[in-house]
PDB file of C-alpha atoms in Angstrom:
ATOM      1  CA  UNK M  24     104.867  70.418  81.426  1.00 47.00           C
ATOM      2  CA  UNK M  25     107.198  73.165  82.600  1.00 52.00           C
ATOM      3  CA  UNK M  26     110.942  72.639  82.473  1.00 56.00           C
ATOM      4  CA  UNK M  27     111.508  75.215  85.223  1.00 54.00           C
ATOM      5  CA  UNK M  28     112.863  73.910  88.511  1.00 53.00           C
ATOM      6  CA  UNK M  29     110.303  73.510  91.278  1.00 54.00           C
ATOM      7  CA  UNK M  30     110.089  76.617  93.426  1.00 53.00           C
ATOM      8  CA  UNK M  31     107.994  77.025  96.549  1.00 61.00           C
ATOM      9  CA  UNK M  32     107.521  80.435  98.123  1.00 62.00           C
ATOM     10  CA  UNK M  33     107.678  79.838 101.870  1.00 70.00           C
ATOM     11  CA  UNK M  34     107.623  83.442 102.977  1.00 76.00           C
ATOM     12  CA  UNK M  35     108.905  86.894 102.306  1.00 86.00           C
ATOM     13  CA  UNK M  36     111.104  88.704 104.782  1.00 87.00           C
ATOM     14  CA  UNK M  37     111.464  92.423 105.419  1.00 86.00           C
ATOM     15  CA  UNK M  38     114.726  94.150 106.330  1.00 87.00           C
ATOM     16  CA  UNK M  39     114.166  93.438 110.027  1.00 90.00           C
ATOM     17  CA  UNK M  40     113.780  89.708 109.428  1.00 88.00           C
ATOM     18  CA  UNK M  41     110.009  89.593 109.934  1.00 90.00           C
ATOM     19  CA  UNK M  42     108.394  86.862 107.859  1.00 90.00           C
ATOM     20  CA  UNK M  43     105.239  87.497 105.826  1.00 89.00           C
ATOM     21  CA  UNK M  44     103.172  84.726 104.308  1.00 87.00           C
ATOM     22  CA  UNK M  45     102.207  85.742 100.764  1.00 84.00           C
ATOM     23  CA  UNK M  46      98.568  84.807 101.378  1.00 85.00           C
ATOM     24  CA  UNK M  47      98.291  87.216 104.322  1.00 88.00           C
ATOM     25  CA  UNK M  48      99.348  90.306 102.359  1.00 89.00           C
ATOM     26  CA  UNK M  49      96.177  92.232 101.428  1.00 90.00           C
ATOM     27  CA  UNK M  50      95.374  92.454  97.736  1.00 90.00           C
ATOM     28  CA  UNK M  51      94.225  95.947  96.709  1.00 90.00           C
ATOM     29  CA  UNK M  52      91.226  96.217  94.412  1.00 91.00           C
ATOM     30  CA  UNK M  53      93.510  97.431  91.611  1.00 91.00           C
ATOM     31  CA  UNK M  54      95.153  93.986  91.567  1.00 92.00           C
ATOM     32  CA  UNK M  55      91.844  92.207  90.965  1.00 90.00           C
ATOM     33  CA  UNK M  56      91.416  94.183  87.726  1.00 91.00           C
ATOM     34  CA  UNK M  57      94.972  93.522  86.499  1.00 91.00           C
ATOM     35  CA  UNK M  58      95.809  90.850  83.942  1.00 88.00           C
ATOM     36  CA  UNK M  59      98.914  89.960  86.005  1.00 86.00           C
ATOM     37  CA  UNK M  60      96.571  88.666  88.721  1.00 85.00           C
ATOM     38  CA  UNK M  61      95.408  85.812  86.465  1.00 72.00           C
ATOM     39  CA  UNK M  62      98.849  84.640  85.432  1.00 73.00           C
ATOM     40  CA  UNK M  63     100.455  81.595  86.912  1.00 76.00           C
ATOM     41  CA  UNK M  64     104.004  82.715  86.196  1.00 81.00           C
ATOM     42  CA  UNK M  65     105.914  82.387  89.466  1.00 82.00           C
ATOM     43  CA  UNK M  66     108.171  85.349  88.759  1.00 84.00           C
ATOM     44  CA  UNK M  67     105.202  87.687  88.155  1.00 85.00           C
ATOM     45  CA  UNK M  68     103.544  86.342  91.308  1.00 85.00           C
ATOM     46  CA  UNK M  69     106.609  87.165  93.407  1.00 86.00           C
ATOM     47  CA  UNK M  70     106.947  90.658  91.921  1.00 88.00           C
ATOM     48  CA  UNK M  71     103.275  91.442  92.531  1.00 91.00           C
ATOM     49  CA  UNK M  72     103.488  90.124  96.087  1.00 90.00           C
ATOM     50  CA  UNK M  73     106.556  92.254  96.798  1.00 90.00           C
ATOM     51  CA  UNK M  74     104.844  95.376  95.429  1.00 91.00           C
ATOM     52  CA  UNK M  75     101.832  94.749  97.680  1.00 92.00           C
ATOM     53  CA  UNK M  76     104.059  94.142 100.711  1.00 91.00           C
ATOM     54  CA  UNK M  77     106.026  97.324 100.061  1.00 91.00           C
ATOM     55  CA  UNK M  78     102.771  99.271  99.954  1.00 91.00           C
ATOM     56  CA  UNK M  79     101.595  97.654 103.186  1.00 89.00           C
ATOM     57  CA  UNK M  80     104.829  98.385 105.047  1.00 89.00           C
ATOM     58  CA  UNK M  81     105.378 101.940 103.825  1.00 86.00           C
ATOM     59  CA  UNK M  82     102.028 103.651 103.439  1.00 70.00           C
ATOM     60  CA  UNK M  83      99.186 101.170 103.639  1.00 62.00           C
ATOM     61  CA  UNK M  84      96.654 103.980 104.019  1.00 73.00           C
ATOM     62  CA  UNK M  85      97.595 105.704 100.771  1.00 82.00           C
ATOM     63  CA  UNK M  86      96.255 104.760  97.337  1.00 88.00           C
ATOM     64  CA  UNK M  87      97.967 101.675  95.899  1.00 90.00           C
ATOM     65  CA  UNK M  88      99.879 102.480  92.708  1.00 88.00           C
ATOM     66  CA  UNK M  89     101.455  99.704  90.670  1.00 90.00           C
ATOM     67  CA  UNK M  90     103.621 100.555  87.684  1.00 88.00           C
ATOM     68  CA  UNK M  91     103.184  97.057  86.224  1.00 88.00           C
ATOM     69  CA  UNK M  92      99.370  97.344  86.176  1.00 90.00           C
ATOM     70  CA  UNK M  93      97.662  96.455  82.909  1.00 89.00           C
ATOM     71  CA  UNK M  94      93.885  96.290  82.640  1.00 89.00           C
ATOM     72  CA  UNK M  95      92.426  92.900  81.779  1.00 84.00           C
ATOM     73  CA  UNK M  96      90.349  94.541  79.026  1.00 79.00           C
ATOM     74  CA  UNK M  97      93.533  95.483  77.185  1.00 64.00           C
ATOM     75  CA  UNK M  98      94.082  91.812  76.247  1.00 55.00           C
ATOM     76  CA  UNK M  99      91.001  91.883  74.013  1.00 54.00           C
ATOM     77  CA  UNK M 100      92.343  94.671  71.788  1.00 50.00           C
TER      78      UNK M 100
END
């Protein structure tokens, strides 16, 4: 059992105060091939969600680039 304090993510807010539910932020295909997507670490989840939201708000039509991306296949090596 984890010794971390309970943390519930109830929404993410942009600079204008608009609230975004994490589940409503689109997940690019790149994320589904990333080993971070399988992790249950809350900190990684928040960072990934923020990266996706930033992409959505700034240039949602451009290609999604994530500097924390690591292919799932790389775990096998």
